[in-house]
Amino acid sequence: MTIAAAPRALARPRLTVDLDALARNYAGYQALSGRAETAVTIKADAYGLGADTVGRALARAGCQTFFVANAEEGVRLRESLGPAPTIYVYNGVLDGEAALFAAHGLAPVLNDVWQIEHWARDAGPSVPAAALHIDTGMSRLGVSAREVEALAGRADLLHAARIALVMSHLACADEPDHPLNPIQARALHDAVARLRPALPKARASLANSAGVCLGPDYAFDLTRPGVGVYGGAPAPSAPALDVVATLEAPILQVRELQPGDTVGYGSTYAARERRVAATVALGYADGFLRAGSGRGYGVLAGVRAPILGRISMDLVTVDVTEAGAAARPGALVEFLGPNVALEDAAAAAQTLNYEMLTGLSARCDRRYVGAGA
Ligand SMILES: *Cc1c(COP(=O)(O)O)cnc(C)c1O
């Protein structure tokens, strides 16, 4: 007897993640990273693409080191990937968290002197080696240059905290000519040199995706790209990589608009002539940002379908006049993917590719294609 698979709800958006494109992008960042190890930043559920499956695909592609934002993300990734990879936690370790880090083999990025002291005290020989974050110009997380000076004289403390990586983060890497870029690289060099006697074997890391694209002076020993591996352009000048995420949503209804008919909440769009409008199952509750109302577009059958009026919670209306017979209930309209660049969709919503991707909600039906799907 065969049991039919439960039918899948279709009247909702689908997010297709191409694991082969992901692996190609990872290889691209490895090539750009030169001799440095290429780790991947997989925080925020792999920028909305699903950290479990994405993490396994990256591990198969050779990635051995991952960065997440908090320990909760680290625990889930550890369950998915098993004991082998190194998992660093950017947000550091707060009072009361050390046992959680130890239990799941998570390595904290130590961001202040208190964290270094506490990790040194709590860390037994079986806990993973930690990273030390130096603030070189972001004023967000990390110890200051003055604190580095004091820490350089505390070799016993740095040993006890088992620091294996000294890292910093670029503030303006998406602007290749920004003067802060070389200043930050130099500041990290200086801090590493200052700590070298106490930490003879520690490696150094500075570059996110845009930092990798700045060239070999920024790669140090380990790079940690995120958005570029997921197919987002980290900077306008960065090399284009392969599309990983495709967002499509089905047409629910097609109607003819007569001159004067208005569309959606607030009646912000009024037809001036006869148009054909399709109502699509995609809204801001799926993460399709309302700020793109009346500005963004989808693509149906290779033809642009501009958004008409406001994006609502569950629905968006697009102009499918030019798409002809392709506009029918059930047909999929693309909103991100090979025909709609993530950067264009983000610009229409007055935001970044990062926010567009990480905002896609769990209501999207995630599907994986490629090796390991
Ligand atoms: C998010 C993050 C990264 C990855 O940045 P991308 O721009 O996505 O490549 C690297 N380092 C730190 C500290 C981060 O917070």
mmCIF file of C-alpha atoms in Angstrom, residues 9-338:
data_model
loop_
_atom_site.group_PDB
_atom_site.id
_atom_site.type_symbol
_atom_site.label_atom_id
_atom_site.label_comp_id
_atom_site.label_asym_id
_atom_site.label_seq_id
_atom_site.Cartn_x
_atom_site.Cartn_y
_atom_site.Cartn_z
ATOM 1 C CA ALA A 9 -0.576 24.308 0.027
ATOM 2 C CA LEU A 10 0.063 26.195 -3.199
ATOM 3 C CA ALA A 11 -1.560 29.582 -2.617
ATOM 4 C CA ARG A 12 1.505 30.995 -0.923
ATOM 5 C CA PRO A 13 4.895 32.310 -1.948
ATOM 6 C CA ARG A 14 7.737 29.926 -2.538
ATOM 7 C CA LEU A 15 11.392 30.587 -1.925
ATOM 8 C CA THR A 16 13.611 28.301 -3.978
ATOM 9 C CA VAL A 17 17.202 28.010 -2.774
ATOM 10 C CA ASP A 18 19.732 26.746 -5.339
ATOM 11 C CA LEU A 19 22.388 24.815 -3.403
ATOM 12 C CA ASP A 20 24.599 24.388 -6.483
ATOM 13 C CA ALA A 21 24.698 28.162 -6.990
ATOM 14 C CA LEU A 22 25.514 28.505 -3.283
ATOM 15 C CA ALA A 23 28.462 26.098 -3.637
ATOM 16 C CA ARG A 24 29.695 27.968 -6.742
ATOM 17 C CA ASN A 25 29.534 31.284 -4.894
ATOM 18 C CA TYR A 26 31.436 29.765 -1.971
ATOM 19 C CA ALA A 27 34.134 28.593 -4.414
ATOM 20 C CA GLY A 28 34.173 32.116 -5.881
ATOM 21 C CA TYR A 29 34.830 33.624 -2.455
ATOM 22 C CA GLN A 30 37.513 31.004 -1.804
ATOM 23 C CA ALA A 31 39.263 32.095 -4.999
ATOM 24 C CA LEU A 32 39.002 35.772 -3.980
ATOM 25 C CA SER A 33 40.289 34.942 -0.482
ATOM 26 C CA GLY A 34 43.592 33.608 -1.836
ATOM 27 C CA ARG A 35 45.471 31.613 0.786
ATOM 28 C CA ALA A 36 43.155 32.640 3.618
ATOM 29 C CA GLU A 37 40.564 30.172 4.902
ATOM 30 C CA THR A 38 37.048 31.054 3.740
ATOM 31 C CA ALA A 39 34.600 30.779 6.628
ATOM 32 C CA VAL A 40 30.933 31.702 6.069
ATOM 33 C CA THR A 41 28.705 33.978 8.110
ATOM 34 C CA ILE A 42 25.455 32.059 8.492
ATOM 35 C CA LYS A 43 23.649 34.209 11.075
ATOM 36 C CA ALA A 44 19.935 35.077 10.804
ATOM 37 C CA ASP A 45 19.083 31.589 9.536
ATOM 38 C CA ALA A 46 21.587 31.884 6.662
ATOM 39 C CA TYR A 47 20.185 35.319 5.755
ATOM 40 C CA GLY A 48 16.698 33.841 5.604
ATOM 41 C CA LEU A 49 17.575 30.868 3.394
ATOM 42 C CA GLY A 50 17.562 28.164 6.100
ATOM 43 C CA ALA A 51 20.766 27.596 8.078
ATOM 44 C CA ASP A 52 20.318 23.809 8.441
ATOM 45 C CA THR A 53 20.293 22.908 4.751
ATOM 46 C CA VAL A 54 22.504 25.805 3.675
ATOM 47 C CA GLY A 55 25.035 24.918 6.388
ATOM 48 C CA ARG A 56 25.202 21.283 5.282
ATOM 49 C CA ALA A 57 25.634 22.323 1.637
ATOM 50 C CA LEU A 58 28.459 24.690 2.577
ATOM 51 C CA ALA A 59 30.121 22.011 4.730
ATOM 52 C CA ARG A 60 30.002 19.667 1.724
ATOM 53 C CA ALA A 61 31.549 22.440 -0.366
ATOM 54 C CA GLY A 62 34.471 22.482 2.076
ATOM 55 C CA CYS A 63 33.528 25.172 4.593
ATOM 56 C CA GLN A 64 34.937 24.289 8.029
ATOM 57 C CA THR A 65 34.243 27.467 10.019
ATOM 58 C CA PHE A 66 30.915 29.255 10.498
ATOM 59 C CA PHE A 67 29.897 32.483 12.242
ATOM 60 C CA VAL A 68 26.460 32.976 13.793
ATOM 61 C CA ALA A 69 25.072 35.932 15.761
ATOM 62 C CA ASN A 70 23.974 34.239 18.979
ATOM 63 C CA ALA A 71 24.259 30.945 20.827
ATOM 64 C CA GLU A 72 20.722 29.866 19.932
ATOM 65 C CA GLU A 73 21.679 29.961 16.247
ATOM 66 C CA GLY A 74 24.885 28.131 17.140
ATOM 67 C CA VAL A 75 23.070 25.314 18.941
ATOM 68 C CA ARG A 76 20.796 24.713 15.935
ATOM 69 C CA LEU A 77 23.702 24.765 13.519
ATOM 70 C CA ARG A 78 25.688 22.344 15.688
ATOM 71 C CA GLU A 79 22.727 19.936 15.676
ATOM 72 C CA SER A 80 22.576 20.143 11.904
ATOM 73 C CA LEU A 81 26.306 19.904 11.164
ATOM 74 C CA GLY A 82 27.601 17.589 13.878
ATOM 75 C CA PRO A 83 30.801 18.015 15.871
ATOM 76 C CA ALA A 84 33.367 18.833 13.163
ATOM 77 C CA PRO A 85 33.000 22.499 12.133
ATOM 78 C CA THR A 86 34.109 25.441 14.234
ATOM 79 C CA ILE A 87 31.164 27.704 15.106
ATOM 80 C CA TYR A 88 31.912 31.234 16.325
ATOM 81 C CA VAL A 89 29.258 33.410 17.975
ATOM 82 C CA TYR A 90 29.640 37.116 17.112
ATOM 83 C CA ASN A 91 27.521 38.479 19.965
ATOM 84 C CA GLY A 92 29.923 37.102 22.563
ATOM 85 C CA VAL A 93 29.106 35.296 25.782
ATOM 86 C CA LEU A 94 27.016 36.952 28.483
ATOM 87 C CA ASP A 95 27.005 36.086 32.166
ATOM 88 C CA GLY A 96 25.312 32.707 32.596
ATOM 89 C CA GLU A 97 25.897 31.480 29.014
ATOM 90 C CA ALA A 98 29.294 29.774 29.297
ATOM 91 C CA ALA A 99 27.823 26.335 30.066
ATOM 92 C CA LEU A 100 25.622 26.525 26.954
ATOM 93 C CA PHE A 101 28.651 27.354 24.814
ATOM 94 C CA ALA A 102 30.613 24.498 26.353
ATOM 95 C CA ALA A 103 27.800 21.966 25.971
ATOM 96 C CA HIS A 104 27.501 22.608 22.228
ATOM 97 C CA GLY A 105 31.126 23.334 21.434
ATOM 98 C CA LEU A 106 30.450 26.964 20.498
ATOM 99 C CA ALA A 107 33.324 29.437 20.330
ATOM 100 C CA PRO A 108 32.513 32.953 21.547
ATOM 101 C CA VAL A 109 33.818 36.097 19.917
ATOM 102 C CA LEU A 110 34.971 37.853 23.102
ATOM 103 C CA ASN A 111 34.039 41.503 22.798
ATOM 104 C CA ASP A 112 35.190 43.064 26.057
ATOM 105 C CA VAL A 113 37.648 42.502 28.875
ATOM 106 C CA TRP A 114 34.966 41.192 31.225
ATOM 107 C CA GLN A 115 34.122 38.470 28.684
ATOM 108 C CA ILE A 116 37.783 37.537 28.304
ATOM 109 C CA GLU A 117 38.192 37.235 32.070
ATOM 110 C CA HIS A 118 35.047 35.198 32.508
ATOM 111 C CA TRP A 119 35.709 32.914 29.566
ATOM 112 C CA ALA A 120 39.250 32.378 30.894
ATOM 113 C CA ARG A 121 37.802 31.377 34.251
ATOM 114 C CA ASP A 122 34.912 29.240 32.937
ATOM 115 C CA ALA A 123 36.638 27.710 29.937
ATOM 116 C CA GLY A 124 37.922 24.254 30.668
ATOM 117 C CA PRO A 125 40.329 22.433 28.378
ATOM 118 C CA SER A 126 37.447 20.893 26.424
ATOM 119 C CA VAL A 127 35.775 24.144 25.357
ATOM 120 C CA PRO A 128 36.556 25.537 21.926
ATOM 121 C CA ALA A 129 39.174 28.215 21.436
ATOM 122 C CA ALA A 130 37.704 31.719 21.312
ATOM 123 C CA ALA A 131 38.064 34.778 19.075
ATOM 124 C CA LEU A 132 38.964 38.254 20.295
ATOM 125 C CA HIS A 133 37.193 41.190 18.630
ATOM 126 C CA ILE A 134 39.182 44.419 18.249
ATOM 127 C CA ASP A 135 37.229 47.598 17.500
ATOM 128 C CA THR A 136 39.072 49.390 14.690
ATOM 129 C CA GLY A 137 36.511 52.005 13.714
ATOM 130 C CA MET A 138 32.978 50.677 13.957
ATOM 131 C CA SER A 139 32.401 51.542 17.646
ATOM 132 C CA ARG A 140 29.990 48.664 17.884
ATOM 133 C CA LEU A 141 31.593 45.584 19.456
ATOM 134 C CA GLY A 142 35.149 44.779 20.483
ATOM 135 C CA VAL A 143 37.983 45.988 22.683
ATOM 136 C CA SER A 144 39.629 49.327 21.971
ATOM 137 C CA ALA A 145 43.262 49.928 20.963
ATOM 138 C CA ARG A 146 43.946 51.121 24.525
ATOM 139 C CA GLU A 147 42.552 47.871 25.930
ATOM 140 C CA VAL A 148 44.711 45.906 23.464
ATOM 141 C CA GLU A 149 47.723 47.674 24.945
ATOM 142 C CA ALA A 150 46.757 46.522 28.443
ATOM 143 C CA LEU A 151 45.872 43.000 27.290
ATOM 144 C CA ALA A 152 49.261 42.594 25.603
ATOM 145 C CA GLY A 153 50.754 42.540 29.095
ATOM 146 C CA ARG A 154 48.345 39.843 30.299
ATOM 147 C CA ALA A 155 49.597 36.807 28.396
ATOM 148 C CA ASP A 156 48.353 34.423 31.096
ATOM 149 C CA LEU A 157 44.823 35.747 30.739
ATOM 150 C CA LEU A 158 44.892 35.465 26.925
ATOM 151 C CA HIS A 159 46.193 31.899 27.176
ATOM 152 C CA ALA A 160 43.575 30.939 29.717
ATOM 153 C CA ALA A 161 40.859 32.328 27.402
ATOM 154 C CA ARG A 162 42.344 30.168 24.617
ATOM 155 C CA ILE A 163 42.212 32.883 21.953
ATOM 156 C CA ALA A 164 42.883 31.449 18.500
ATOM 157 C CA LEU A 165 41.551 34.248 16.288
ATOM 158 C CA VAL A 166 41.891 38.034 16.463
ATOM 159 C CA MET A 167 39.240 39.751 14.368
ATOM 160 C CA SER A 168 37.754 43.098 13.457
ATOM 161 C CA HIS A 169 34.967 44.317 11.163
ATOM 162 C CA LEU A 170 34.979 46.884 8.347
ATOM 163 C CA ALA A 171 32.549 49.811 8.506
ATOM 164 C CA CYS A 172 32.747 51.011 4.878
ATOM 165 C CA ALA A 173 33.901 48.029 2.828
ATOM 166 C CA ASP A 174 31.105 48.599 0.293
ATOM 167 C CA GLU A 175 32.869 51.857 -0.662
ATOM 168 C CA PRO A 176 36.229 50.657 -2.047
ATOM 169 C CA ASP A 177 37.815 54.121 -1.940
ATOM 170 C CA HIS A 178 36.721 54.979 1.581
ATOM 171 C CA PRO A 179 39.718 56.131 3.651
ATOM 172 C CA LEU A 180 38.570 54.154 6.696
ATOM 173 C CA ASN A 181 39.256 50.813 4.922
ATOM 174 C CA PRO A 182 43.074 50.974 4.951
ATOM 175 C CA ILE A 183 43.012 52.625 8.387
ATOM 176 C CA GLN A 184 41.076 49.663 9.802
ATOM 177 C CA ALA A 185 43.331 47.101 8.094
ATOM 178 C CA ARG A 186 46.398 48.848 9.532
ATOM 179 C CA ALA A 187 44.803 48.997 13.007
ATOM 180 C CA LEU A 188 44.162 45.254 12.943
ATOM 181 C CA HIS A 189 47.742 44.615 11.799
ATOM 182 C CA ASP A 190 49.027 46.720 14.680
ATOM 183 C CA ALA A 191 46.818 45.010 17.254
ATOM 184 C CA VAL A 192 47.853 41.554 16.058
ATOM 185 C CA ALA A 193 51.528 42.586 16.193
ATOM 186 C CA ARG A 194 51.049 43.954 19.706
ATOM 187 C CA LEU A 195 49.422 40.693 20.856
ATOM 188 C CA ARG A 196 51.822 38.421 18.930
ATOM 189 C CA PRO A 197 54.189 37.720 21.881
ATOM 190 C CA ALA A 198 51.233 36.608 24.011
ATOM 191 C CA LEU A 199 49.390 34.863 21.157
ATOM 192 C CA PRO A 200 52.063 33.463 18.851
ATOM 193 C CA LYS A 201 49.684 31.199 16.944
ATOM 194 C CA ALA A 202 46.517 33.300 16.728
ATOM 195 C CA ARG A 203 45.135 33.922 13.226
ATOM 196 C CA ALA A 204 43.587 37.216 12.085
ATOM 197 C CA SER A 205 40.331 38.021 10.275
ATOM 198 C CA LEU A 206 38.842 41.257 8.926
ATOM 199 C CA ALA A 207 36.883 40.754 5.714
ATOM 200 C CA ASN A 208 33.159 40.315 5.197
ATOM 201 C CA SER A 209 31.979 39.856 1.565
ATOM 202 C CA ALA A 210 32.719 43.437 0.531
ATOM 203 C CA GLY A 211 36.035 43.274 2.387
ATOM 204 C CA VAL A 212 37.070 40.191 0.389
ATOM 205 C CA CYS A 213 36.389 42.187 -2.790
ATOM 206 C CA LEU A 214 38.802 44.932 -1.612
ATOM 207 C CA GLY A 215 41.744 42.648 -2.389
ATOM 208 C CA PRO A 216 44.487 40.583 -0.763
ATOM 209 C CA ASP A 217 45.453 43.209 1.847
ATOM 210 C CA TYR A 218 42.114 42.583 3.518
ATOM 211 C CA ALA A 219 42.036 38.762 3.529
ATOM 212 C CA PHE A 220 44.416 38.168 6.495
ATOM 213 C CA ASP A 221 44.200 34.467 7.537
ATOM 214 C CA LEU A 222 40.455 33.941 7.455
ATOM 215 C CA THR A 223 37.591 35.667 5.622
ATOM 216 C CA ARG A 224 33.952 35.551 6.724
ATOM 217 C CA PRO A 225 31.644 36.480 3.823
ATOM 218 C CA GLY A 226 27.880 36.244 4.162
ATOM 219 C CA VAL A 227 25.700 38.081 1.667
ATOM 220 C CA GLY A 228 27.902 37.405 -1.368
ATOM 221 C CA VAL A 229 27.775 33.647 -0.828
ATOM 222 C CA TYR A 230 23.972 33.943 -0.774
ATOM 223 C CA GLY A 231 24.029 35.718 -4.146
ATOM 224 C CA GLY A 232 23.709 39.322 -2.962
ATOM 225 C CA ALA A 233 26.020 42.005 -4.328
ATOM 226 C CA PRO A 234 28.009 43.237 -1.294
ATOM 227 C CA ALA A 235 28.954 46.452 -3.110
ATOM 228 C CA PRO A 236 27.986 48.013 -6.430
ATOM 229 C CA SER A 237 31.502 47.281 -7.746
ATOM 230 C CA ALA A 238 31.709 43.665 -6.511
ATOM 231 C CA PRO A 239 31.879 40.824 -9.042
ATOM 232 C CA ALA A 240 28.455 39.369 -9.850
ATOM 233 C CA LEU A 241 27.850 35.890 -8.498
ATOM 234 C CA ASP A 242 25.118 33.330 -9.057
ATOM 235 C CA VAL A 243 21.497 33.762 -7.995
ATOM 236 C CA VAL A 244 20.780 31.550 -4.977
ATOM 237 C CA ALA A 245 17.314 32.714 -3.895
ATOM 238 C CA THR A 246 14.261 32.884 -6.144
ATOM 239 C CA LEU A 247 11.008 34.210 -4.719
ATOM 240 C CA GLU A 248 7.835 33.467 -6.669
ATOM 241 C CA ALA A 249 4.179 33.674 -5.775
ATOM 242 C CA PRO A 250 1.035 32.389 -7.493
ATOM 243 C CA ILE A 251 -1.646 34.496 -9.097
ATOM 244 C CA LEU A 252 -4.938 33.996 -7.223
ATOM 245 C CA GLN A 253 -7.199 36.064 -9.455
ATOM 246 C CA VAL A 254 -7.042 38.050 -12.689
ATOM 247 C CA ARG A 255 -9.345 41.002 -13.378
ATOM 248 C CA GLU A 256 -9.796 43.725 -15.901
ATOM 249 C CA LEU A 257 -9.487 47.294 -14.644
ATOM 250 C CA GLN A 258 -11.550 49.967 -16.369
ATOM 251 C CA PRO A 259 -10.472 53.616 -16.444
ATOM 252 C CA GLY A 260 -11.021 55.051 -12.955
ATOM 253 C CA ASP A 261 -10.903 51.721 -11.093
ATOM 254 C CA THR A 262 -8.606 51.892 -8.063
ATOM 255 C CA VAL A 263 -6.485 49.176 -6.490
ATOM 256 C CA GLY A 264 -5.865 48.226 -2.867
ATOM 257 C CA TYR A 265 -5.882 50.028 0.477
ATOM 258 C CA GLY A 266 -5.969 53.788 0.235
ATOM 259 C CA SER A 267 -6.882 53.578 -3.483
ATOM 260 C CA THR A 268 -3.415 54.847 -4.288
ATOM 261 C CA TYR A 269 -3.452 53.564 -7.868
ATOM 262 C CA ALA A 270 -6.163 54.498 -10.345
ATOM 263 C CA ALA A 271 -6.266 52.980 -13.849
ATOM 264 C CA ARG A 272 -6.208 55.594 -16.609
ATOM 265 C CA GLU A 273 -6.990 53.070 -19.302
ATOM 266 C CA ARG A 274 -8.059 49.469 -19.546
ATOM 267 C CA ARG A 275 -5.484 47.260 -17.748
ATOM 268 C CA VAL A 276 -5.306 43.632 -16.652
ATOM 269 C CA ALA A 277 -4.436 43.191 -12.977
ATOM 270 C CA ALA A 278 -3.421 39.999 -11.162
ATOM 271 C CA THR A 279 -3.773 39.551 -7.413
ATOM 272 C CA VAL A 280 -0.835 37.516 -6.112
ATOM 273 C CA ALA A 281 -0.359 35.585 -2.839
ATOM 274 C CA LEU A 282 2.550 37.624 -1.481
ATOM 275 C CA GLY A 283 2.480 40.347 1.146
ATOM 276 C CA TYR A 284 4.427 42.089 3.837
ATOM 277 C CA ALA A 285 3.747 39.235 6.269
ATOM 278 C CA ASP A 286 5.892 37.125 3.936
ATOM 279 C CA GLY A 287 8.597 39.748 4.225
ATOM 280 C CA PHE A 288 7.755 41.489 0.956
ATOM 281 C CA LEU A 289 8.316 44.970 2.282
ATOM 282 C CA ARG A 290 5.396 47.378 2.125
ATOM 283 C CA ALA A 291 7.785 50.206 1.262
ATOM 284 C CA GLY A 292 7.916 48.729 -2.252
ATOM 285 C CA SER A 293 4.229 49.634 -2.779
ATOM 286 C CA GLY A 294 3.673 51.170 -6.213
ATOM 287 C CA ARG A 295 7.409 50.976 -7.000
ATOM 288 C CA GLY A 296 8.650 47.387 -7.351
ATOM 289 C CA TYR A 297 7.750 44.842 -9.983
ATOM 290 C CA GLY A 298 7.418 41.137 -10.640
ATOM 291 C CA VAL A 299 8.146 39.241 -13.838
ATOM 292 C CA LEU A 300 5.646 36.918 -15.503
ATOM 293 C CA ALA A 301 6.505 35.018 -18.697
ATOM 294 C CA GLY A 302 9.544 37.223 -19.188
ATOM 295 C CA VAL A 303 7.483 40.425 -18.997
ATOM 296 C CA ARG A 304 7.634 43.037 -16.249
ATOM 297 C CA ALA A 305 4.532 43.244 -14.066
ATOM 298 C CA PRO A 306 4.667 46.527 -12.077
ATOM 299 C CA ILE A 307 3.199 46.599 -8.573
ATOM 300 C CA LEU A 308 -0.097 48.522 -8.496
ATOM 301 C CA GLY A 309 -1.022 50.370 -5.312
ATOM 302 C CA ARG A 310 -0.151 49.221 -1.827
ATOM 303 C CA ILE A 311 1.331 45.895 -0.838
ATOM 304 C CA SER A 312 -0.957 44.435 1.837
ATOM 305 C CA MET A 313 -0.348 41.764 4.454
ATOM 306 C CA ASP A 314 -1.039 38.732 2.289
ATOM 307 C CA LEU A 315 -1.533 40.109 -1.221
ATOM 308 C CA VAL A 316 -0.002 42.263 -3.876
ATOM 309 C CA THR A 317 -1.587 43.369 -7.163
ATOM 310 C CA VAL A 318 0.512 43.592 -10.320
ATOM 311 C CA ASP A 319 -0.152 44.844 -13.836
ATOM 312 C CA VAL A 320 -0.054 41.818 -16.163
ATOM 313 C CA THR A 321 -1.507 43.519 -19.238
ATOM 314 C CA GLU A 322 1.595 42.761 -21.291
ATOM 315 C CA ALA A 323 1.810 39.109 -20.179
ATOM 316 C CA GLY A 324 -1.288 38.065 -22.151
ATOM 317 C CA ALA A 325 -2.515 34.503 -21.673
ATOM 318 C CA ALA A 326 0.258 33.690 -19.185
ATOM 319 C CA ALA A 327 -1.722 35.653 -16.593
ATOM 320 C CA ARG A 328 -4.016 33.029 -15.080
ATOM 321 C CA PRO A 329 -4.680 31.711 -11.574
ATOM 322 C CA GLY A 330 -1.874 29.468 -10.355
ATOM 323 C CA ALA A 331 0.781 30.984 -12.630
ATOM 324 C CA LEU A 332 3.910 32.007 -10.710
ATOM 325 C CA VAL A 333 5.143 35.586 -10.745
ATOM 326 C CA GLU A 334 8.842 36.045 -9.913
ATOM 327 C CA PHE A 335 9.710 38.783 -7.402
ATOM 328 C CA LEU A 336 13.377 37.887 -6.754
ATOM 329 C CA GLY A 337 15.591 35.704 -8.891
ATOM 330 C CA PRO A 338 17.222 35.551 -12.306
#
